[in-house]
MMTF fields as JSON, N, C-alpha, C and O atoms, coordinates in Angstrom:
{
  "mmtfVersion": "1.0.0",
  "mmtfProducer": "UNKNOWN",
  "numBonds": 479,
  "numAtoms": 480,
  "numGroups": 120,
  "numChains": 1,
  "numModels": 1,
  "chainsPerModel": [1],
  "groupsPerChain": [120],
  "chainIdList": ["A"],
  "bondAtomList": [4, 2, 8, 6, 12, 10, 16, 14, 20, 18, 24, 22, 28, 26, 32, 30, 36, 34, 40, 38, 44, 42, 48, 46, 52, 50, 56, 54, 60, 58, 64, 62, 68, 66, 72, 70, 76, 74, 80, 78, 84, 82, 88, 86, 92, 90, 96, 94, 100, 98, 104, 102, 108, 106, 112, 110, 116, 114, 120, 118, 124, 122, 128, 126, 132, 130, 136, 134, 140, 138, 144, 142, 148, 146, 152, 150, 156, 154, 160, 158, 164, 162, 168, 166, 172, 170, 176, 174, 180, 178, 184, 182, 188, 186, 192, 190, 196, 194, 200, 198, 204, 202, 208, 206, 212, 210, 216, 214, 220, 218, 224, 222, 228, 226, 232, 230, 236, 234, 240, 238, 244, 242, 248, 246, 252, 250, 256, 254, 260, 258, 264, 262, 268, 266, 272, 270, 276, 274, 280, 278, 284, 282, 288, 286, 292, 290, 296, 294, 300, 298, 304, 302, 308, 306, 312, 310, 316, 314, 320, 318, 324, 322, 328, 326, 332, 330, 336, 334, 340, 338, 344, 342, 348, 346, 352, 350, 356, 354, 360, 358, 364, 362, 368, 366, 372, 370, 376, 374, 380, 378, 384, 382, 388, 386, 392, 390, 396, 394, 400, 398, 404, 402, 408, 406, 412, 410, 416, 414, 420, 418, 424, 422, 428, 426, 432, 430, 436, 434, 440, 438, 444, 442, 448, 446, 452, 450, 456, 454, 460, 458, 464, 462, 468, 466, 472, 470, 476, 474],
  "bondOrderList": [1, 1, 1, 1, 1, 1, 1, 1, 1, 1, 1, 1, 1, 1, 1, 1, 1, 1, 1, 1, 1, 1, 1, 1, 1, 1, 1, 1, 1, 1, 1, 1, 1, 1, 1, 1, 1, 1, 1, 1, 1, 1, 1, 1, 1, 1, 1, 1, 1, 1, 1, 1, 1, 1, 1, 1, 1, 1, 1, 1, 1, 1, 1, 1, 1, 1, 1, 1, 1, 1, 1, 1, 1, 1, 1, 1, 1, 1, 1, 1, 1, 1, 1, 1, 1, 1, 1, 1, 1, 1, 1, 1, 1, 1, 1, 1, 1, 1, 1, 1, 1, 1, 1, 1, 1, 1, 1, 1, 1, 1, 1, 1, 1, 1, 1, 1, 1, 1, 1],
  "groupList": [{"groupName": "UNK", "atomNameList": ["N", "CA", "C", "O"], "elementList": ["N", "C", "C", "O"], "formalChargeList": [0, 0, 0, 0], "bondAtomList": [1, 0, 2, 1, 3, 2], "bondOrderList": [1, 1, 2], "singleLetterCode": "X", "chemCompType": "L-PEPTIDE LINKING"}],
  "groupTypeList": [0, 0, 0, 0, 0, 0, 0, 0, 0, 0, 0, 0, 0, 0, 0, 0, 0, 0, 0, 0, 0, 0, 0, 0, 0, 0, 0, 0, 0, 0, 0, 0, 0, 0, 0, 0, 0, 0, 0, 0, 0, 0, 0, 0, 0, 0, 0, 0, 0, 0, 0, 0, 0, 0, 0, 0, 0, 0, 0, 0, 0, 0, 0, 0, 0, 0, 0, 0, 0, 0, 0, 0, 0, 0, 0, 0, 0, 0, 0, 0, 0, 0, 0, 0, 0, 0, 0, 0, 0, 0, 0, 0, 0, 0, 0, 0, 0, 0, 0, 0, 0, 0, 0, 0, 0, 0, 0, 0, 0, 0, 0, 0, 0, 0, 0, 0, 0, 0, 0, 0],
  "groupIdList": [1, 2, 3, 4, 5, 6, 7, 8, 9, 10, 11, 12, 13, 14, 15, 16, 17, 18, 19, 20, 21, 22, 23, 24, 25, 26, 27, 28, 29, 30, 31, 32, 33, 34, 35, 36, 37, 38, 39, 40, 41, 42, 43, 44, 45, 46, 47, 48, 49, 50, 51, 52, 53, 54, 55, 56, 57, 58, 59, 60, 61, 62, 63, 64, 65, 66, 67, 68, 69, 70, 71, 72, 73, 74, 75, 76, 77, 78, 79, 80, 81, 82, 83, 84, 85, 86, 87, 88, 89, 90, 91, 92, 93, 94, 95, 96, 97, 98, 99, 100, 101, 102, 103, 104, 105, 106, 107, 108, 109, 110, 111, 112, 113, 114, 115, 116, 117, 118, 119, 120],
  "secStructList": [7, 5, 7, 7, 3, 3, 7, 7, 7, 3, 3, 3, 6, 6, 7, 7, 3, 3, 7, 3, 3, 3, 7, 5, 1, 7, 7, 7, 3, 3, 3, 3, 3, 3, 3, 7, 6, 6, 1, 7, 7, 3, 3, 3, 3, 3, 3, 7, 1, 1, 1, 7, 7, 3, 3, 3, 7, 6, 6, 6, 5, 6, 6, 5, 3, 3, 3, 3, 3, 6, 6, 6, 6, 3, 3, 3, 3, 3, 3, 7, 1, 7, 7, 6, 6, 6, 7, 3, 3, 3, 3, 3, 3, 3, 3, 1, 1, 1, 1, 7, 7, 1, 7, 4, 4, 4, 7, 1, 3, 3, 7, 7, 7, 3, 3, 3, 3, 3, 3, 7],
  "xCoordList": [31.088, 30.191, 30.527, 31.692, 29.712, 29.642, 28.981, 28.185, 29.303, 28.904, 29.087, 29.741, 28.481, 27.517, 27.211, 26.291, 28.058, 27.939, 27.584, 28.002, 26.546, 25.956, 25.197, 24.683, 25.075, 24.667, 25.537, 25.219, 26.298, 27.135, 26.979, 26.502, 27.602, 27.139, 28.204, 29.168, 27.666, 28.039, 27.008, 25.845, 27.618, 26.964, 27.453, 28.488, 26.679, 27.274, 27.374, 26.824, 28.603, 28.671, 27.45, 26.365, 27.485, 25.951, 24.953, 23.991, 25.181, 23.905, 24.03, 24.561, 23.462, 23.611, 23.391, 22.898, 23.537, 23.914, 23.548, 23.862, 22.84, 23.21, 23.555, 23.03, 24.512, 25.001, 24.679, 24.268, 24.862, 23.939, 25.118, 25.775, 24.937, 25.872, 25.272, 25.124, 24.767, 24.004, 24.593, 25.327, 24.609, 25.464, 24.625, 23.435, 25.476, 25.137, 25.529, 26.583, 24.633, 25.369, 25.25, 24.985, 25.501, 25.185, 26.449, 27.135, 26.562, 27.568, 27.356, 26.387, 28.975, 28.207, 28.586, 27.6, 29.67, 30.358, 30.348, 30.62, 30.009, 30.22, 30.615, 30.005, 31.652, 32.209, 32.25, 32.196, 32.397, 32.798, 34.237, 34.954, 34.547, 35.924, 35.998, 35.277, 37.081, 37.043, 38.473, 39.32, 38.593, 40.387, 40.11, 39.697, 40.454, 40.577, 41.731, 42.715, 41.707, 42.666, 44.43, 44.882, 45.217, 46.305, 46.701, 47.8, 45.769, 46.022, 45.426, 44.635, 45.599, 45.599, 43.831, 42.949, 43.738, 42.448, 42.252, 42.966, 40.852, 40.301, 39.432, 38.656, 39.28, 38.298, 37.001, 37.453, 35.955, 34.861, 33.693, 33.291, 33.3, 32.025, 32.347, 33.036, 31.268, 31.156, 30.249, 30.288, 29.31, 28.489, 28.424, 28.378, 28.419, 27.935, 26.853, 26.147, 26.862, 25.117, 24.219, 23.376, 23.917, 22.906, 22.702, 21.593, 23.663, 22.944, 23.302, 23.284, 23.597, 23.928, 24.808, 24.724, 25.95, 27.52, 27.836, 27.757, 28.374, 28.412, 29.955, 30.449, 30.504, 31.703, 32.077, 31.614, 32.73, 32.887, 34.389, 35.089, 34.561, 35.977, 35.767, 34.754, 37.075, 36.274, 35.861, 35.318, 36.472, 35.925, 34.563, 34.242, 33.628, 32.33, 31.621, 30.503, 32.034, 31.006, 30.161, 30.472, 28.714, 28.22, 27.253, 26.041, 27.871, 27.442, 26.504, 25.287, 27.725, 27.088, 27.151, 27.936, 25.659, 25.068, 25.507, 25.593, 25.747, 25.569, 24.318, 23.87, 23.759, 22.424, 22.534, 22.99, 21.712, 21.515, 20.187, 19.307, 20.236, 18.279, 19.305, 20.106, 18.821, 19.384, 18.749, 19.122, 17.155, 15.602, 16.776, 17.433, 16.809, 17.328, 18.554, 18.784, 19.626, 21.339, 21.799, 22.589, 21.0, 22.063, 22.225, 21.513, 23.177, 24.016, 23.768, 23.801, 23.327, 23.45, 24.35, 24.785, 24.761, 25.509, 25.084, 25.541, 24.234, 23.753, 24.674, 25.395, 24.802, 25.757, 25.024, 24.566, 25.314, 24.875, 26.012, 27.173, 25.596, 26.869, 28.073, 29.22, 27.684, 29.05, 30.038, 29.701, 31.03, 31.998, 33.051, 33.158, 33.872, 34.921, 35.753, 36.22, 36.183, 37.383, 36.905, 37.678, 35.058, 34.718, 34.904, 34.87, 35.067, 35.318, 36.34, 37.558, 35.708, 36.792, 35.717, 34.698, 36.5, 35.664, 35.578, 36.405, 33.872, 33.701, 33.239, 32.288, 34.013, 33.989, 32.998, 33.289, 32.14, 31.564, 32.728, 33.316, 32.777, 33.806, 32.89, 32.259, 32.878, 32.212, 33.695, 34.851, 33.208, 33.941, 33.117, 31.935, 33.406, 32.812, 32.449, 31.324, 34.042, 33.895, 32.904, 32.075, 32.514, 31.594, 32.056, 31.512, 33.008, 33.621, 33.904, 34.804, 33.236, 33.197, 34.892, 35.259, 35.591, 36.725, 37.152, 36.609, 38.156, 38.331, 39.657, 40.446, 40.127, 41.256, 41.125, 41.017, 41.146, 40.805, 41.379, 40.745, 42.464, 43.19, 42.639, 43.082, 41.334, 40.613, 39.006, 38.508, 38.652, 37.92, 38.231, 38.885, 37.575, 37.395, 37.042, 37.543, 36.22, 35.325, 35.003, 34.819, 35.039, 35.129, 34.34, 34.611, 33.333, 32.847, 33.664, 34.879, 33.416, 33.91, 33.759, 34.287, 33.15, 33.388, 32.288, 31.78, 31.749, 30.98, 31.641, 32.076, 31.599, 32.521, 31.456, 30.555, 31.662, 31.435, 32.323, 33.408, 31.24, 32.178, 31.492, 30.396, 32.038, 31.671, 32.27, 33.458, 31.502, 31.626, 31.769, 30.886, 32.426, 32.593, 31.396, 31.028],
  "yCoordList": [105.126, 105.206, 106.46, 106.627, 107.231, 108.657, 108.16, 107.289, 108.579, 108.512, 109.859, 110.711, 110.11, 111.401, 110.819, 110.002, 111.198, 111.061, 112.26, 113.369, 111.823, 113.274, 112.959, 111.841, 113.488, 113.479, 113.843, 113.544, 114.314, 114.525, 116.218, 117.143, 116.135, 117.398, 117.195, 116.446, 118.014, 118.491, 117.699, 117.74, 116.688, 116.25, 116.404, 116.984, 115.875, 115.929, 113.782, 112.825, 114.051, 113.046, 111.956, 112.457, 111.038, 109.888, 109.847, 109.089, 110.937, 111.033, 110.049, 108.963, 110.437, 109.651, 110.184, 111.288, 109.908, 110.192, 109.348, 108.188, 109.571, 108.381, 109.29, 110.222, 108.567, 108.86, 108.265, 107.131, 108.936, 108.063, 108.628, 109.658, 107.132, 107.226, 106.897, 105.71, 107.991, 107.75, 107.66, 108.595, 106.401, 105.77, 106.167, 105.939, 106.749, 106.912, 106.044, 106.19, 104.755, 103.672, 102.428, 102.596, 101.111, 99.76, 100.423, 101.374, 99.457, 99.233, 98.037, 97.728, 97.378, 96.006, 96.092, 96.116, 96.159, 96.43, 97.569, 98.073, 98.239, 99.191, 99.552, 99.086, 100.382, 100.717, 102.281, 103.299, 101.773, 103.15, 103.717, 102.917, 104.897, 104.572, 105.998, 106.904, 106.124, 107.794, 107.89, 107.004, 109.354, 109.936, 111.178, 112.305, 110.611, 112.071, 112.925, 112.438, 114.168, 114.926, 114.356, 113.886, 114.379, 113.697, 112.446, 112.033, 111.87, 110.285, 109.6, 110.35, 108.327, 107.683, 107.589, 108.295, 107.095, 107.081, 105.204, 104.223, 105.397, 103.779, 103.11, 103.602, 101.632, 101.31, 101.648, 102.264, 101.476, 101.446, 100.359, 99.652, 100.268, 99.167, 98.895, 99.539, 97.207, 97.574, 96.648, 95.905, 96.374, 95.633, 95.21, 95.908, 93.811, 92.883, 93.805, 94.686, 93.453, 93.822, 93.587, 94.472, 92.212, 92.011, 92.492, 92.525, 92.896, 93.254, 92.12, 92.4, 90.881, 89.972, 89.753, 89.138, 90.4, 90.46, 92.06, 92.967, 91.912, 93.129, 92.744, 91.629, 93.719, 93.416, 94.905, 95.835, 95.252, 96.52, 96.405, 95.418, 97.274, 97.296, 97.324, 97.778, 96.659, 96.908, 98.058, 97.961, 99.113, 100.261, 100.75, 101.595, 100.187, 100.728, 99.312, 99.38, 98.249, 97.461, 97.381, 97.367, 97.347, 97.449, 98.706, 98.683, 99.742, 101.274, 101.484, 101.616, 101.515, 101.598, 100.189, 99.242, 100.631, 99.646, 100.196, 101.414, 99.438, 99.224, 98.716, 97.576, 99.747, 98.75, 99.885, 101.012, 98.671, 99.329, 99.096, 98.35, 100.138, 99.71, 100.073, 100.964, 98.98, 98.85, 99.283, 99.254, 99.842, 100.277, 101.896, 102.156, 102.518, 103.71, 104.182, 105.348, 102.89, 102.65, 103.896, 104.773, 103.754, 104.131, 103.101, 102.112, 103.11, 103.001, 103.76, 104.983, 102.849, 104.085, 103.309, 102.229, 104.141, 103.905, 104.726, 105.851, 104.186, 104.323, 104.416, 103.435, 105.48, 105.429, 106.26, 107.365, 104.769, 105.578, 105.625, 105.378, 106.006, 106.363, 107.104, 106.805, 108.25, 108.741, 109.083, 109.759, 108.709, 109.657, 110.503, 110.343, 111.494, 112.302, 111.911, 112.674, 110.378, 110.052, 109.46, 108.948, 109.671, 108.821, 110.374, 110.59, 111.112, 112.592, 112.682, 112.526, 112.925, 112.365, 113.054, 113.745, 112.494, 112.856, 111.682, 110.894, 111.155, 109.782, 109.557, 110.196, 108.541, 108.532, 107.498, 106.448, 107.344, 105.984, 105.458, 106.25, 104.17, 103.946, 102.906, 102.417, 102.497, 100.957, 100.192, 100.614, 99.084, 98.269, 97.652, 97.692, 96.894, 96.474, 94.931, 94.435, 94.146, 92.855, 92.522, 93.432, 91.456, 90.96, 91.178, 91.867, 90.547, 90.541, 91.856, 92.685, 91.82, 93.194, 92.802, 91.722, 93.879, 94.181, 95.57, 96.619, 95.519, 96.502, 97.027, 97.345, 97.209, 97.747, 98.85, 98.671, 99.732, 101.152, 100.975, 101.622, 100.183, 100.062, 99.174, 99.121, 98.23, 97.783, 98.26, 97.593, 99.41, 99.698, 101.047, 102.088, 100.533, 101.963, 102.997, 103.966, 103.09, 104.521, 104.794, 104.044, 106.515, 107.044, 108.448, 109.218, 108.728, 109.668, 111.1, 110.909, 111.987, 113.419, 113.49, 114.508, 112.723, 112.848, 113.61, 114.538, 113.236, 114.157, 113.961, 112.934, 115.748, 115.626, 115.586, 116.423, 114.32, 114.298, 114.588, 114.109, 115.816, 116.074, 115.857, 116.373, 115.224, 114.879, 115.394, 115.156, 116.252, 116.842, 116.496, 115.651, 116.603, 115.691, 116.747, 116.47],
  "zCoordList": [37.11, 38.25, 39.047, 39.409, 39.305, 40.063, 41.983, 42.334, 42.316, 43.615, 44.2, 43.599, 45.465, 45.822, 46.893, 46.932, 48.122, 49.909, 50.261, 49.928, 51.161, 52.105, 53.307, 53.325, 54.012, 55.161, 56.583, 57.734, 56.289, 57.605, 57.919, 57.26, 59.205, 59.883, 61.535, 61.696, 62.393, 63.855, 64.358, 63.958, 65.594, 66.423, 67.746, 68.075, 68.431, 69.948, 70.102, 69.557, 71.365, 71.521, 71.722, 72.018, 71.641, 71.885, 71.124, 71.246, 70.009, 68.919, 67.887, 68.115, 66.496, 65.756, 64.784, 65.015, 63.408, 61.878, 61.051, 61.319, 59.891, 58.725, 57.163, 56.554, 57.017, 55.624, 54.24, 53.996, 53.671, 52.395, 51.163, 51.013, 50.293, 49.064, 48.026, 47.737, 47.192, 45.7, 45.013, 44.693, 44.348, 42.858, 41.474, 41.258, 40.698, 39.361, 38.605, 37.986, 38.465, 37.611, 38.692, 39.882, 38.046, 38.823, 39.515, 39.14, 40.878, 41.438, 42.549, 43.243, 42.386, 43.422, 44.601, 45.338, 45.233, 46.802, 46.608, 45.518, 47.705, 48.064, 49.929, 50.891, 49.958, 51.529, 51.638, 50.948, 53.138, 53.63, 54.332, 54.933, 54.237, 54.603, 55.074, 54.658, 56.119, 56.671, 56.757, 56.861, 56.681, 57.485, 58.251, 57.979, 59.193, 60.201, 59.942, 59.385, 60.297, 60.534, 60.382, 61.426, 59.386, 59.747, 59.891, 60.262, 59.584, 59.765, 58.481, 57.908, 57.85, 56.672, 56.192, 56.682, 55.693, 55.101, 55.639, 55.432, 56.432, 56.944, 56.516, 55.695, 56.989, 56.353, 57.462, 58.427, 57.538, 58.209, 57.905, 58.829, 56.952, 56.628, 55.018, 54.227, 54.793, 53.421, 53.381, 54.361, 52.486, 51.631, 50.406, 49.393, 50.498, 49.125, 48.206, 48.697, 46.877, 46.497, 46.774, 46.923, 46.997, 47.891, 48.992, 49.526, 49.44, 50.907, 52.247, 53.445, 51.665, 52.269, 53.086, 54.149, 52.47, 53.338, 53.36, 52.532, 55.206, 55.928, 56.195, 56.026, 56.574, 57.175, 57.85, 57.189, 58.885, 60.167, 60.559, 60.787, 60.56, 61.551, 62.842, 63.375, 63.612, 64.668, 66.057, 67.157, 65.245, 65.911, 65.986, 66.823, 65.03, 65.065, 64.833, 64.323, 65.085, 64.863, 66.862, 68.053, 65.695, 67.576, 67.065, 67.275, 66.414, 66.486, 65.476, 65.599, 63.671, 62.939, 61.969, 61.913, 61.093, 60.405, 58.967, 58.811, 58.058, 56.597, 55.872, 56.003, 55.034, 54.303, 53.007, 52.811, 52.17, 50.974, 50.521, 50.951, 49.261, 48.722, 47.219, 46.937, 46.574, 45.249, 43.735, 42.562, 44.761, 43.848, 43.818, 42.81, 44.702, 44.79, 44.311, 43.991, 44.255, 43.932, 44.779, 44.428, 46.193, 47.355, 48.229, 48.055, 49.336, 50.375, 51.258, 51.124, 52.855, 53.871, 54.53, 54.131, 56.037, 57.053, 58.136, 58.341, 58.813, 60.045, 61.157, 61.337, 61.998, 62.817, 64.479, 64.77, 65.304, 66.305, 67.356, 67.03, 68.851, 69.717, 69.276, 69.606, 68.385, 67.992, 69.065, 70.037, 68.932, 69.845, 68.952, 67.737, 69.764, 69.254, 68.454, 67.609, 68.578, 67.851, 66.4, 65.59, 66.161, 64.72, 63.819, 62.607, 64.755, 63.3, 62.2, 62.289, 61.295, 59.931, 58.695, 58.67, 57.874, 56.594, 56.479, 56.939, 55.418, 55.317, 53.8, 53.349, 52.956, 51.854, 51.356, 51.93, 50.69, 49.996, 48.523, 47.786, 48.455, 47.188, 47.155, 48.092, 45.473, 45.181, 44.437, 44.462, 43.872, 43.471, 42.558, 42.902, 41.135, 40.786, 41.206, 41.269, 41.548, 42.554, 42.946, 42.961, 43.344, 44.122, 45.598, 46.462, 45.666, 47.239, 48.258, 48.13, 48.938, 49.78, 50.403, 50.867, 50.251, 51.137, 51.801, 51.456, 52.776, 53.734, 53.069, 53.958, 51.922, 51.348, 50.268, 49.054, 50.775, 50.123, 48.441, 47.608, 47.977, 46.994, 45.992, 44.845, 46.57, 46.259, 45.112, 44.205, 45.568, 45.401, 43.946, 43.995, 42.98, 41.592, 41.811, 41.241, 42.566, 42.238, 43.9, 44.858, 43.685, 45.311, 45.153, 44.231, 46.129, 46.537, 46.748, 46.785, 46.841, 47.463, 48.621, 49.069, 49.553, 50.834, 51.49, 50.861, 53.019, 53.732, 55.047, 55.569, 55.642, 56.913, 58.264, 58.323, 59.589, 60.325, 61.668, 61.999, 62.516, 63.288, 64.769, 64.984, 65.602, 66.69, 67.622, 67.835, 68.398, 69.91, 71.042, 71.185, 72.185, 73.189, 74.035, 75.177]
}
């Protein structure tokens, strides 16, 4: 499975972003996960295949959304209220599992990353 994140860019604080993760190949969970500058790689969101089960950390739950369209075999992540401290690079990874989880060690297959940078 190939995956292909894009959508990130320069924002200013309070705006908003959505990122998108095109899968080459089925994939069933799929998350999102970021590392800022110096610090570990996180979790952020993830989704069931269906679409059914969401799960957020709780730094952005509230902000951004997880959804998928499975006609397309992408993944977005809607993100609004950015602030300064969500700047990071943000990875899409799937899993083949059913079970959406928040453990990066979890997940097979990982994106190259798109960098979001938020302005105060």
């Amino acid at each position: 499975v190939q995956l292909q994140a894009s959508g990130g860019g320069l924002v200013q604080a309070g705006d908003s972003l959505r990122l998108s993760c095109a899968a080459a190949g089925r994939t069933f969970t799929v998350g999102w996960f970021r590392q800022a500058s110096g610090k570990e790689r996180e979790f952020v969101a993830t989704v069931s295949w269906s679409g059914g089960t969401t799960y957020y950390a709780d730094s952005v739950k509230g902000r951004f959304t997880i959804s998928r369209d499975n006609a397309k075999n992408t993944v977005y992540l809607q993100m609004k209220s950015l602030k300064p401290e969500d700047t990071a690079v943000y990875y899409c990874a799937a899993r083949r599992a059913a079970i959406p989880t928040g453990v990066p060690n979890d997940y097979e297959y990982w994106g190259q990353g798109t960098l979001v940078t938020v302005s105060s």
